[in-house]
Amino acid sequence: MIEIRNVYKSFGSTEVLKDVSLTVPPSRTTVVIGPSGSGKSTLLRCCNCLETADRGEIRINHRTIISDGKPLPDKELNALRAETGMVFQSFNLFPHMTTVENVMRAPVVVRGMAKAEARELAMELLRKVGLGDKADVYPSTLSGGQKQRAAIARALAMKPKVMLFDEPTSALDPELVGEVLQVMKTLAEEGMTMMVVTHEMGFAREVADTVVVMADGRIVESGPPEQIFTNPTQERTRGFLRALVDGHLAGARPQPVADDPLDALPGNH
Amino acid sequence: MTLDFAPVWGGLPELLKGTVVTIEVTAAAFLLSAVLGLLVGIIRLNPARRVLYGIASAYVAFIRGTPLLVQLFLLFFGLPQFGILLPAMLCGVIGLGIYSGSYVSEVVRGAIQSIDRGQMEAARSLGMSYREAMWEVVLPQAFRRMLPPLGNETIALIKNSALVSLLTIDDVMREGQRIISTSFRALEVYIAVALIYFVLTNAATWILRQLEKRMTVERG
């Protein structure tokens, strides 16, 4: 469970988050959408103190990770981060380790797990994300989609109770997006608590329990996906969704916009 | 003018003994500079730790801003005024190590800073402490990038070690001078000494290049 209460964050004189409050209930998936620069990635990164929120409070599984600019002491922070999986846009796999070493390293170093046991766990997770045959190769030989699936396995190896996804498919070739989303969908169905920052509206529609729309450092609107996508109450949300559809159509064949412009989006069934 | 290398052949045992001393001094100074360079390089990553950062920065500024020969003389001739009388060999190793360490620290710092920030973030997000993340994730990658500039440093260290002959250490330089003082064959002996340094520096370069190659192959 993630509880974000009245969080503010500035970079220099730029206010990136302004009084943001949000709760991700246990075993639910919250998808955060919004234009770039809206602060959604910063909000996510504040949840495990990769960025320091200046004011307000963030609690992970009922433990305060940061309160009014003061993060937990290092030791406890490390322990809480270990239970909070993070998946990055740019994968950030460790290039000097094989895929299986990437996955098993943190359990060995942080939890003191025996190597044999950690390897077994890592292999199990790699098979789960469909990379059982890639265990002993270096990340440089993997495709983007494979890299991101390996990164998800790496995060899962710490047996996190919460998973944070920071635009996990934004750096991928379009044809590789599906395989990563599939893994995330499976996780959500297994009851993982997830907070996902993404531009994949199809995923948001299909998997999210709650969709949160951010703009200019604030939460504009939030609700179940049906409401956000078919009946948004805020002009800001409508504007963002319209721009998104226009962007998609600009790259596709020209065709008249449907009554519900979102029908034109891929992944909309 | 005729070249007469007979004194070189005659003095070969001494020259080789001196070469061994040069290798010993250089190797010990290299170890010291590696440890010092790693520590200072990491400390200088973070200006927020003010005292440590200040000390480390002052060290780099002073050592890089003054001649090695003066530093060696400070240790060897200056410290005795405080009653600190270190053996010549120790002065040589410490002086060279401290000098080279200041340059190595910059190599270390640059290599670490060149590693993508996401690597540290990913390691920390998995629950590793700063130290664990540095040791497990950042340094192994940075080390590979340190190797080429470290090769330059090692060459400089080997060549600079000739200065310790002025601290009465019997390295290859001083053994050469000793042969000249009896044979008066400066040209021939210095050619021989130069050749010995040439072999040493190139051997060091070769070893580092092998290391570099192996690390590249290992990682596909």
CSV table of C-alpha atoms in Angstrom, one decimal:
chain,number,residue,atom,x,y,z
A,1,MET,CA,0.0,0.0,0.0
A,2,ILE,CA,1.2,3.4,-0.9
A,3,GLU,CA,-0.1,6.6,0.8
A,4,ILE,CA,1.0,9.9,-0.5
A,5,ARG,CA,-0.1,12.9,1.6
A,6,ASN,CA,0.2,16.5,0.5
A,7,VAL,CA,3.5,16.1,-1.2
A,8,TYR,CA,5.4,19.1,-2.6
A,9,LYS,CA,8.6,19.0,-4.6
A,10,SER,CA,10.7,21.6,-6.3
A,11,PHE,CA,13.8,21.5,-8.5
A,12,GLY,CA,15.4,24.8,-7.9
A,13,SER,CA,12.7,27.4,-8.4
A,14,THR,CA,10.5,25.0,-10.5
A,15,GLU,CA,7.7,23.5,-8.5
A,16,VAL,CA,7.2,20.0,-9.9
A,17,LEU,CA,4.7,18.6,-7.4
A,18,LYS,CA,2.1,20.8,-5.7
A,19,ASP,CA,0.1,19.3,-2.9
A,20,VAL,CA,-0.3,15.8,-4.3
A,21,SER,CA,-2.2,13.2,-2.4
A,22,LEU,CA,-2.9,9.7,-3.6
A,23,THR,CA,-3.5,6.2,-2.2
A,24,VAL,CA,-2.6,3.0,-3.9
A,25,PRO,CA,-4.6,0.3,-2.0
A,26,PRO,CA,-3.0,-3.1,-1.5
A,27,SER,CA,-3.3,-5.5,-4.4
A,28,ARG,CA,-4.5,-2.8,-6.7
A,29,THR,CA,-3.0,-1.2,-9.8
A,30,THR,CA,-2.9,2.6,-10.1
A,31,VAL,CA,-1.9,4.0,-13.4
A,32,VAL,CA,-0.7,7.6,-13.5
A,33,ILE,CA,-1.0,9.4,-16.9
A,34,GLY,CA,-0.5,12.9,-18.0
A,35,PRO,CA,1.6,15.1,-20.3
A,36,SER,CA,5.3,15.1,-20.0
A,37,GLY,CA,6.5,17.5,-17.4
A,38,SER,CA,3.4,16.9,-15.3
A,39,GLY,CA,5.4,15.5,-12.4
A,40,LYS,CA,4.3,11.9,-12.7
A,41,SER,CA,7.7,10.4,-12.8
A,42,THR,CA,8.9,12.6,-10.0
A,43,LEU,CA,6.0,11.5,-7.9
A,44,LEU,CA,6.8,7.9,-8.5
A,45,ARG,CA,10.5,8.4,-7.7
A,46,CYS,CA,9.6,10.1,-4.5
A,47,CYS,CA,7.9,6.9,-3.4
A,48,ASN,CA,11.3,5.2,-2.8
A,49,CYS,CA,13.2,8.4,-2.1
A,50,LEU,CA,15.2,8.5,-5.3
A,51,GLU,CA,13.9,12.0,-5.2
A,52,THR,CA,13.4,13.7,-1.9
A,53,ALA,CA,9.9,15.2,-1.4
A,54,ASP,CA,10.2,18.6,0.2
A,55,ARG,CA,7.0,18.6,2.1
A,56,GLY,CA,4.3,16.1,2.9
A,57,GLU,CA,4.4,12.5,3.8
A,58,ILE,CA,4.7,9.2,2.0
A,59,ARG,CA,4.0,5.9,3.6
A,60,ILE,CA,4.8,2.5,2.1
A,61,ASN,CA,2.9,-0.4,3.8
A,62,HIS,CA,2.1,1.8,6.8
A,63,ARG,CA,5.7,2.9,7.3
A,64,THR,CA,6.7,6.5,6.7
A,65,ILE,CA,9.5,6.6,4.2
A,66,ILE,CA,9.7,10.4,4.2
A,67,SER,CA,8.1,13.1,6.1
A,68,ASP,CA,8.5,16.9,5.4
A,69,GLY,CA,11.8,16.5,3.6
A,70,LYS,CA,13.3,14.0,6.2
A,71,PRO,CA,13.7,10.5,4.8
A,72,LEU,CA,14.1,7.5,7.0
A,73,PRO,CA,17.6,6.9,8.3
A,74,ASP,CA,19.7,5.0,5.8
A,75,LYS,CA,19.5,1.5,7.2
A,76,GLU,CA,15.7,1.5,7.4
A,77,LEU,CA,15.4,3.3,4.1
A,78,ASN,CA,17.4,0.5,2.5
A,79,ALA,CA,15.2,-2.1,4.1
A,80,LEU,CA,12.0,-0.4,2.9
A,81,ARG,CA,13.5,0.0,-0.6
A,82,ALA,CA,14.2,-3.6,-0.7
A,83,GLU,CA,10.5,-4.3,-0.4
A,84,THR,CA,9.6,-1.7,-3.0
A,85,GLY,CA,10.4,-2.9,-6.5
A,86,MET,CA,11.3,-0.3,-9.1
A,87,VAL,CA,11.3,-0.6,-12.9
A,88,PHE,CA,13.0,2.1,-14.9
A,89,GLN,CA,12.3,3.5,-18.4
A,90,SER,CA,15.9,2.8,-19.3
A,91,PHE,CA,16.0,-0.7,-17.7
A,92,ASN,CA,19.3,0.0,-15.9
A,93,LEU,CA,20.4,-3.6,-16.0
A,94,PHE,CA,23.9,-4.1,-14.7
A,95,PRO,CA,26.0,-4.6,-17.9
A,96,HIS,CA,28.9,-6.3,-16.2
A,97,MET,CA,26.7,-9.2,-15.0
A,98,THR,CA,24.8,-11.9,-16.9
A,99,THR,CA,21.1,-11.9,-16.8
A,100,VAL,CA,20.8,-14.4,-14.0
A,101,GLU,CA,23.5,-12.6,-12.0
A,102,ASN,CA,21.5,-9.3,-12.4
A,103,VAL,CA,18.5,-11.0,-10.8
A,104,MET,CA,20.3,-12.9,-8.0
A,105,ARG,CA,22.8,-10.2,-6.9
A,106,ALA,CA,20.6,-8.1,-4.7
A,107,PRO,CA,19.2,-11.1,-2.7
A,108,VAL,CA,22.7,-12.3,-2.1
A,109,VAL,CA,24.1,-8.8,-1.1
A,110,VAL,CA,21.1,-7.4,0.7
A,111,ARG,CA,19.5,-10.4,2.2
A,112,GLY,CA,22.5,-12.6,2.5
A,113,MET,CA,20.9,-15.4,0.6
A,114,ALA,CA,23.1,-18.3,-0.3
A,115,LYS,CA,24.2,-18.2,-3.9
A,116,ALA,CA,22.7,-21.5,-4.9
A,117,GLU,CA,19.4,-20.6,-3.5
A,118,ALA,CA,19.5,-17.1,-5.1
A,119,ARG,CA,20.3,-18.6,-8.5
A,120,GLU,CA,17.3,-21.0,-8.2
A,121,LEU,CA,15.0,-18.1,-7.3
A,122,ALA,CA,16.4,-16.1,-10.2
A,123,MET,CA,16.0,-18.9,-12.7
A,124,GLU,CA,12.4,-19.3,-11.5
A,125,LEU,CA,11.7,-15.6,-12.0
A,126,LEU,CA,13.4,-15.6,-15.4
A,127,ARG,CA,11.3,-18.5,-16.6
A,128,LYS,CA,8.3,-16.6,-15.3
A,129,VAL,CA,9.1,-13.6,-17.5
A,130,GLY,CA,10.0,-15.9,-20.4
A,131,LEU,CA,13.7,-15.5,-20.3
A,132,GLY,CA,14.7,-19.0,-19.0
A,133,ASP,CA,17.0,-19.5,-22.0
A,134,LYS,CA,18.8,-16.1,-21.5
A,135,ALA,CA,20.1,-16.6,-18.0
A,136,ASP,CA,23.8,-16.8,-18.9
A,137,VAL,CA,24.0,-14.1,-21.6
A,138,TYR,CA,25.0,-10.4,-20.9
A,139,PRO,CA,22.3,-7.8,-21.1
A,140,SER,CA,23.9,-6.2,-24.2
A,141,THR,CA,22.7,-9.2,-26.2
A,142,LEU,CA,19.1,-8.8,-25.2
A,143,SER,CA,16.4,-6.9,-27.0
A,144,GLY,CA,14.7,-4.0,-25.3
A,145,GLY,CA,11.7,-6.0,-24.3
A,146,GLN,CA,13.9,-8.8,-22.9
A,147,LYS,CA,15.9,-6.3,-21.0
A,148,GLN,CA,12.8,-4.8,-19.4
A,149,ARG,CA,11.4,-8.3,-18.5
A,150,ALA,CA,14.8,-9.1,-16.9
A,151,ALA,CA,14.6,-5.9,-15.0
A,152,ILE,CA,11.2,-6.8,-13.7
A,153,ALA,CA,12.5,-10.2,-12.7
A,154,ARG,CA,15.4,-8.5,-10.9
A,155,ALA,CA,13.0,-6.3,-8.9
A,156,LEU,CA,10.8,-9.3,-8.1
A,157,ALA,CA,13.7,-11.2,-6.7
A,158,MET,CA,13.6,-9.0,-3.6
A,159,LYS,CA,10.0,-10.2,-3.1
A,160,PRO,CA,8.6,-6.7,-3.0
A,161,LYS,CA,5.2,-5.9,-1.6
A,162,VAL,CA,4.9,-2.9,-3.9
A,163,MET,CA,6.1,-2.3,-7.5
A,164,LEU,CA,6.8,1.1,-9.0
A,165,PHE,CA,7.0,1.3,-12.8
A,166,ASP,CA,8.4,4.4,-14.4
A,167,GLU,CA,7.4,4.5,-18.0
A,168,PRO,CA,8.5,0.9,-18.5
A,169,THR,CA,7.7,0.7,-22.2
A,170,SER,CA,8.6,4.2,-23.3
A,171,ALA,CA,12.1,3.2,-24.5
A,172,LEU,CA,10.9,0.2,-26.4
A,173,ASP,CA,10.2,-0.4,-30.1
A,174,PRO,CA,6.5,-0.6,-30.6
A,175,GLU,CA,6.5,-4.3,-31.4
A,176,LEU,CA,8.2,-5.1,-28.1
A,177,VAL,CA,5.8,-3.2,-25.8
A,178,GLY,CA,3.2,-6.0,-25.7
A,179,GLU,CA,5.5,-8.6,-24.1
A,180,VAL,CA,6.4,-6.3,-21.2
A,181,LEU,CA,2.8,-5.2,-20.6
A,182,GLN,CA,1.8,-8.9,-20.6
A,183,VAL,CA,4.3,-9.5,-17.7
A,184,MET,CA,2.9,-6.5,-15.8
A,185,LYS,CA,-0.6,-7.6,-16.4
A,186,THR,CA,0.2,-11.0,-15.0
A,187,LEU,CA,1.7,-9.4,-11.9
A,188,ALA,CA,-1.4,-7.3,-11.4
A,189,GLU,CA,-3.6,-10.3,-11.7
A,190,GLU,CA,-1.5,-12.1,-9.1
A,191,GLY,CA,-2.4,-9.3,-6.6
A,192,MET,CA,0.8,-7.2,-6.7
A,193,THR,CA,0.3,-3.6,-5.5
A,194,MET,CA,1.4,-1.5,-8.5
A,195,MET,CA,1.9,2.1,-9.3
A,196,VAL,CA,2.5,2.6,-13.0
A,197,VAL,CA,3.5,5.7,-14.9
A,198,THR,CA,2.8,5.1,-18.5
A,199,HIS,CA,1.6,6.4,-21.8
A,200,GLU,CA,0.0,3.0,-22.7
A,201,MET,CA,-3.7,3.9,-22.6
A,202,GLY,CA,-4.6,0.4,-23.6
A,203,PHE,CA,-2.9,-1.0,-20.6
A,204,ALA,CA,-4.4,1.6,-18.3
A,205,ARG,CA,-7.8,0.8,-19.6
A,206,GLU,CA,-7.4,-3.0,-19.3
A,207,VAL,CA,-5.4,-3.4,-16.1
A,208,ALA,CA,-5.8,-0.3,-13.9
A,209,ASP,CA,-8.1,-0.2,-11.0
A,210,THR,CA,-7.6,3.5,-10.8
A,211,VAL,CA,-6.4,6.0,-13.3
A,212,VAL,CA,-4.8,9.2,-12.1
A,213,VAL,CA,-4.4,12.1,-14.4
A,214,MET,CA,-1.7,14.6,-13.6
A,215,ALA,CA,-0.9,18.0,-15.1
A,216,ASP,CA,1.3,20.8,-13.9
A,217,GLY,CA,2.3,19.0,-10.8
A,218,ARG,CA,-1.2,18.4,-9.6
A,219,ILE,CA,-3.7,15.5,-9.8
A,220,VAL,CA,-6.4,16.7,-12.1
A,221,GLU,CA,-8.7,13.8,-11.9
A,222,SER,CA,-8.7,10.2,-10.8
A,223,GLY,CA,-11.2,7.4,-11.0
A,224,PRO,CA,-11.8,4.0,-12.6
A,225,PRO,CA,-10.6,3.7,-16.2
A,226,GLU,CA,-14.1,3.6,-17.7
A,227,GLN,CA,-14.9,7.0,-16.1
A,228,ILE,CA,-11.6,8.6,-17.1
A,229,PHE,CA,-11.6,7.4,-20.6
A,230,THR,CA,-15.2,7.7,-21.5
A,231,ASN,CA,-16.5,10.4,-19.3
A,232,PRO,CA,-13.8,12.6,-18.0
A,233,THR,CA,-15.1,15.5,-15.9
A,234,GLN,CA,-12.1,17.8,-16.3
A,235,GLU,CA,-11.2,19.8,-19.4
A,236,ARG,CA,-7.5,19.2,-18.7
A,237,THR,CA,-8.1,15.4,-19.0
A,238,ARG,CA,-10.1,15.8,-22.2
A,239,GLY,CA,-7.4,17.9,-23.7
A,240,PHE,CA,-4.7,15.5,-22.8
A,241,LEU,CA,-6.6,12.5,-24.2
A,242,ARG,CA,-7.5,14.4,-27.3
A,243,ALA,CA,-3.9,15.3,-27.9
A,244,LEU,CA,-2.9,11.7,-27.4
A,245,VAL,CA,-5.4,10.5,-30.0
A,246,ASP,CA,-4.3,13.2,-32.4
A,247,GLY,CA,-0.7,12.1,-31.9
A,248,HIS,CA,-1.6,8.5,-32.6
A,249,LEU,CA,-3.6,9.4,-35.7
A,250,ALA,CA,-0.9,11.7,-37.1
A,251,GLY,CA,1.3,8.6,-37.4
A,252,ALA,CA,-1.4,6.4,-38.8
A,253,ARG,CA,-3.6,6.5,-41.9
A,254,PRO,CA,-5.8,9.6,-42.1
A,255,GLN,CA,-9.3,8.8,-41.2
A,256,PRO,CA,-12.2,10.7,-39.7
A,257,VAL,CA,-12.2,10.8,-35.9
A,258,ALA,CA,-14.8,8.5,-34.4
A,259,ASP,CA,-17.5,9.7,-32.1
A,260,ASP,CA,-15.5,8.5,-29.2
A,261,PRO,CA,-12.0,9.5,-30.2
A,262,LEU,CA,-10.6,6.9,-28.0
A,263,ASP,CA,-12.0,4.1,-30.2
A,264,ALA,CA,-9.1,4.9,-32.4
A,265,LEU,CA,-6.5,4.0,-29.8
A,266,PRO,CA,-4.8,0.6,-30.1
A,267,GLY,CA,-5.7,-1.9,-27.4
A,268,ASN,CA,-9.2,-0.6,-27.1
A,269,HIS,CA,-11.6,-3.6,-27.2
B,1,MET,CA,83.9,9.1,-31.5
B,2,THR,CA,83.5,5.4,-30.6
B,3,LEU,CA,80.9,3.9,-28.4
B,4,ASP,CA,82.2,1.5,-25.8
B,5,PHE,CA,79.5,-0.6,-24.1
B,6,ALA,CA,82.0,-2.7,-22.2
B,7,PRO,CA,81.2,-0.8,-18.9
B,8,VAL,CA,77.6,-1.5,-19.4
B,9,TRP,CA,78.2,-5.3,-19.8
B,10,GLY,CA,80.6,-5.2,-16.9
B,11,GLY,CA,78.1,-3.4,-14.8
B,12,LEU,CA,75.1,-5.4,-15.9
B,13,PRO,CA,74.7,-7.2,-12.5
B,14,GLU,CA,74.4,-3.8,-10.7
B,15,LEU,CA,72.1,-2.5,-13.4
B,16,LEU,CA,69.8,-5.5,-13.0
B,17,LYS,CA,69.9,-5.2,-9.2
B,18,GLY,CA,68.9,-1.5,-9.6
B,19,THR,CA,66.1,-2.5,-12.0
B,20,VAL,CA,64.7,-4.8,-9.3
B,21,VAL,CA,64.8,-1.9,-6.8
B,22,THR,CA,63.1,0.3,-9.4
B,23,ILE,CA,60.4,-2.3,-9.9
B,24,GLU,CA,60.0,-2.7,-6.1
B,25,VAL,CA,59.6,1.0,-5.5
B,26,THR,CA,57.2,1.5,-8.4
B,27,ALA,CA,55.1,-1.5,-7.4
B,28,ALA,CA,54.8,-0.5,-3.8
B,29,ALA,CA,54.1,3.2,-4.8
B,30,PHE,CA,51.5,1.9,-7.3
B,31,LEU,CA,49.6,0.0,-4.6
B,32,LEU,CA,49.7,3.0,-2.3
B,33,SER,CA,48.5,5.3,-5.1
B,34,ALA,CA,45.7,2.9,-6.0
B,35,VAL,CA,44.4,2.8,-2.4
B,36,LEU,CA,44.8,6.5,-1.9
B,37,GLY,CA,43.4,7.3,-5.4
B,38,LEU,CA,40.3,5.2,-4.8
B,39,LEU,CA,39.6,6.7,-1.4
B,40,VAL,CA,40.2,10.3,-2.4
B,41,GLY,CA,38.3,9.8,-5.7
B,42,ILE,CA,35.2,8.5,-4.0
B,43,ILE,CA,35.4,11.2,-1.2
B,44,ARG,CA,35.5,13.9,-3.9
B,45,LEU,CA,32.3,12.7,-5.4
B,46,ASN,CA,30.3,14.2,-2.6
B,47,PRO,CA,31.0,17.8,-1.6
B,48,ALA,CA,28.2,17.5,1.1
B,49,ARG,CA,30.7,15.7,3.4
B,50,ARG,CA,32.5,19.0,3.9
B,51,VAL,CA,35.5,18.2,6.1
B,52,LEU,CA,36.5,15.0,4.2
B,53,TYR,CA,35.9,16.7,0.9
B,54,GLY,CA,38.0,19.7,1.9
B,55,ILE,CA,40.9,17.6,3.1
B,56,ALA,CA,40.8,15.5,-0.1
B,57,SER,CA,40.6,18.5,-2.3
B,58,ALA,CA,43.5,20.2,-0.5
B,59,TYR,CA,45.5,17.1,-0.9
B,60,VAL,CA,44.9,16.9,-4.7
B,61,ALA,CA,45.5,20.7,-5.1
B,62,PHE,CA,48.8,20.7,-3.2
B,63,ILE,CA,50.3,17.5,-4.6
B,64,ARG,CA,49.4,18.3,-8.2
B,65,GLY,CA,50.5,21.9,-7.8
B,66,THR,CA,54.0,21.3,-6.5
B,67,PRO,CA,57.0,19.4,-8.0
B,68,LEU,CA,57.5,15.8,-7.1
B,69,LEU,CA,61.2,16.4,-6.4
B,70,VAL,CA,60.3,19.0,-3.8
B,71,GLN,CA,57.8,16.6,-2.2
B,72,LEU,CA,60.4,13.9,-2.0
B,73,PHE,CA,63.0,16.3,-0.5
B,74,LEU,CA,60.4,17.5,2.1
B,75,LEU,CA,60.0,13.9,3.2
B,76,PHE,CA,63.6,12.9,3.1
B,77,PHE,CA,65.4,16.1,4.2
B,78,GLY,CA,62.5,18.1,5.8
B,79,LEU,CA,60.9,15.6,8.2
B,80,PRO,CA,64.1,14.9,10.1
B,81,GLN,CA,63.8,18.4,11.5
B,82,PHE,CA,60.8,17.2,13.4
B,83,GLY,CA,62.8,14.2,14.5
B,84,ILE,CA,61.0,12.0,11.9
B,85,LEU,CA,63.7,10.0,10.2
B,86,LEU,CA,62.2,7.7,7.6
B,87,PRO,CA,64.3,5.2,5.7
B,88,ALA,CA,65.1,6.4,2.2
B,89,MET,CA,63.1,3.5,0.6
B,90,LEU,CA,60.0,4.4,2.7
B,91,CYS,CA,60.3,8.1,1.7
B,92,GLY,CA,60.5,7.1,-2.0
B,93,VAL,CA,57.5,4.8,-1.9
B,94,ILE,CA,55.4,7.3,0.2
B,95,GLY,CA,56.4,10.3,-1.9
B,96,LEU,CA,55.8,8.6,-5.2
B,97,GLY,CA,52.6,6.9,-4.0
B,98,ILE,CA,51.1,10.2,-2.6
B,99,TYR,CA,52.1,12.0,-5.8
B,100,SER,CA,50.6,9.4,-8.2
B,101,GLY,CA,47.6,9.0,-5.9
B,102,SER,CA,46.4,12.5,-6.5
B,103,TYR,CA,46.3,11.8,-10.3
B,104,VAL,CA,44.7,8.4,-9.8
B,105,SER,CA,42.0,10.0,-7.7
B,106,GLU,CA,41.0,12.1,-10.6
B,107,VAL,CA,41.0,9.1,-12.9
B,108,VAL,CA,38.8,7.3,-10.4
B,109,ARG,CA,36.4,10.2,-9.9
B,110,GLY,CA,36.0,10.7,-13.7
B,111,ALA,CA,35.4,7.1,-14.3
B,112,ILE,CA,32.8,6.8,-11.6
B,113,GLN,CA,31.0,10.0,-12.8
B,114,SER,CA,30.9,8.6,-16.3
B,115,ILE,CA,28.8,5.7,-15.2
B,116,ASP,CA,25.1,6.3,-15.8
B,117,ARG,CA,23.3,7.5,-12.7
B,118,GLY,CA,20.6,4.9,-13.4
B,119,GLN,CA,23.0,2.2,-12.3
B,120,MET,CA,23.4,3.6,-8.8
B,121,GLU,CA,19.6,4.2,-8.7
B,122,ALA,CA,18.8,0.7,-9.7
B,123,ALA,CA,21.1,-0.7,-7.1
B,124,ARG,CA,19.7,1.5,-4.4
B,125,SER,CA,16.2,0.7,-5.4
B,126,LEU,CA,17.0,-3.0,-4.7
B,127,GLY,CA,17.9,-2.1,-1.2
B,128,MET,CA,21.7,-1.9,-1.5
B,129,SER,CA,23.4,0.6,0.7
B,130,TYR,CA,25.6,3.3,-1.0
B,131,ARG,CA,28.7,1.3,-0.2
B,132,GLU,CA,27.2,-2.0,-1.6
B,133,ALA,CA,26.0,-0.3,-4.7
B,134,MET,CA,29.4,1.3,-5.3
B,135,TRP,CA,31.2,-1.9,-4.7
B,136,GLU,CA,28.9,-4.3,-6.6
B,137,VAL,CA,27.6,-2.1,-9.4
B,138,VAL,CA,29.4,1.1,-10.0
B,139,LEU,CA,33.1,0.4,-9.4
B,140,PRO,CA,33.3,-2.8,-11.5
B,141,GLN,CA,32.0,-0.8,-14.4
B,142,ALA,CA,34.1,2.2,-13.6
B,143,PHE,CA,37.2,0.1,-13.3
B,144,ARG,CA,37.1,-0.9,-16.9
B,145,ARG,CA,37.0,2.8,-17.9
B,146,MET,CA,39.9,3.6,-15.5
B,147,LEU,CA,42.3,1.2,-17.2
B,148,PRO,CA,43.4,3.3,-20.2
B,149,PRO,CA,44.1,6.5,-18.1
B,150,LEU,CA,45.6,4.3,-15.4
B,151,GLY,CA,48.1,3.0,-18.0
B,152,ASN,CA,49.3,6.6,-18.5
B,153,GLU,CA,49.6,7.0,-14.7
B,154,THR,CA,51.6,3.8,-14.4
B,155,ILE,CA,54.0,4.9,-17.1
B,156,ALA,CA,54.5,8.3,-15.4
B,157,LEU,CA,55.1,6.6,-12.1
B,158,ILE,CA,57.8,4.3,-13.5
B,159,LYS,CA,59.6,7.2,-15.1
B,160,ASN,CA,59.2,9.5,-12.1
B,161,SER,CA,60.7,6.8,-9.9
B,162,ALA,CA,64.1,7.8,-11.3
B,163,LEU,CA,63.9,10.8,-8.9
B,164,VAL,CA,64.2,8.5,-5.9
B,165,SER,CA,67.9,8.0,-6.9
B,166,LEU,CA,68.4,11.4,-5.3
B,167,LEU,CA,67.2,10.0,-2.0
B,168,THR,CA,70.2,7.6,-2.0
B,169,ILE,CA,68.0,4.7,-3.1
B,170,ASP,CA,70.0,2.3,-5.3
B,171,ASP,CA,67.6,2.1,-8.2
B,172,VAL,CA,68.6,1.6,-11.8
B,173,MET,CA,69.2,5.3,-12.3
B,174,ARG,CA,71.7,5.5,-9.3
B,175,GLU,CA,73.4,2.2,-10.3
B,176,GLY,CA,73.9,3.7,-13.7
B,177,GLN,CA,75.4,6.9,-12.3
B,178,ARG,CA,77.7,4.8,-10.1
B,179,ILE,CA,79.0,3.0,-13.2
B,180,ILE,CA,79.5,6.3,-15.0
B,181,SER,CA,81.5,7.7,-12.0
B,182,THR,CA,84.1,5.0,-12.6
B,183,SER,CA,84.0,4.5,-16.3
B,184,PHE,CA,83.1,8.0,-17.5
B,185,ARG,CA,80.9,6.4,-20.2
B,186,ALA,CA,77.8,8.6,-19.7
B,187,LEU,CA,76.3,8.2,-23.2
B,188,GLU,CA,76.5,4.4,-23.3
B,189,VAL,CA,75.3,3.9,-19.7
B,190,TYR,CA,72.4,6.3,-20.0
B,191,ILE,CA,71.4,4.6,-23.2
B,192,ALA,CA,71.3,1.3,-21.4
B,193,VAL,CA,69.3,2.9,-18.5
B,194,ALA,CA,66.9,4.5,-20.9
B,195,LEU,CA,66.4,1.1,-22.6
B,196,ILE,CA,65.6,-0.5,-19.2
B,197,TYR,CA,63.0,2.1,-18.5
B,198,PHE,CA,61.6,1.7,-22.0
B,199,VAL,CA,61.2,-2.1,-21.4
B,200,LEU,CA,59.6,-1.5,-18.0
B,201,THR,CA,57.0,1.0,-19.2
B,202,ASN,CA,56.1,-1.1,-22.2
B,203,ALA,CA,55.8,-4.2,-20.1
B,204,ALA,CA,53.4,-2.4,-17.8
B,205,THR,CA,51.4,-1.1,-20.7
B,206,TRP,CA,51.2,-4.6,-22.2
B,207,ILE,CA,49.9,-6.0,-18.9
B,208,LEU,CA,47.2,-3.4,-18.5
B,209,ARG,CA,46.1,-3.9,-22.1
B,210,GLN,CA,45.8,-7.6,-21.6
B,211,LEU,CA,43.6,-6.9,-18.5
B,212,GLU,CA,41.5,-4.5,-20.6
B,213,LYS,CA,41.1,-7.0,-23.3
B,214,ARG,CA,40.1,-9.8,-21.0
B,215,MET,CA,37.4,-7.6,-19.3
B,216,THR,CA,36.0,-6.7,-22.7
B,217,VAL,CA,35.8,-10.3,-23.9
B,218,GLU,CA,34.3,-11.5,-20.6
B,219,ARG,CA,31.3,-9.1,-21.0
B,220,GLY,CA,30.4,-10.1,-24.5
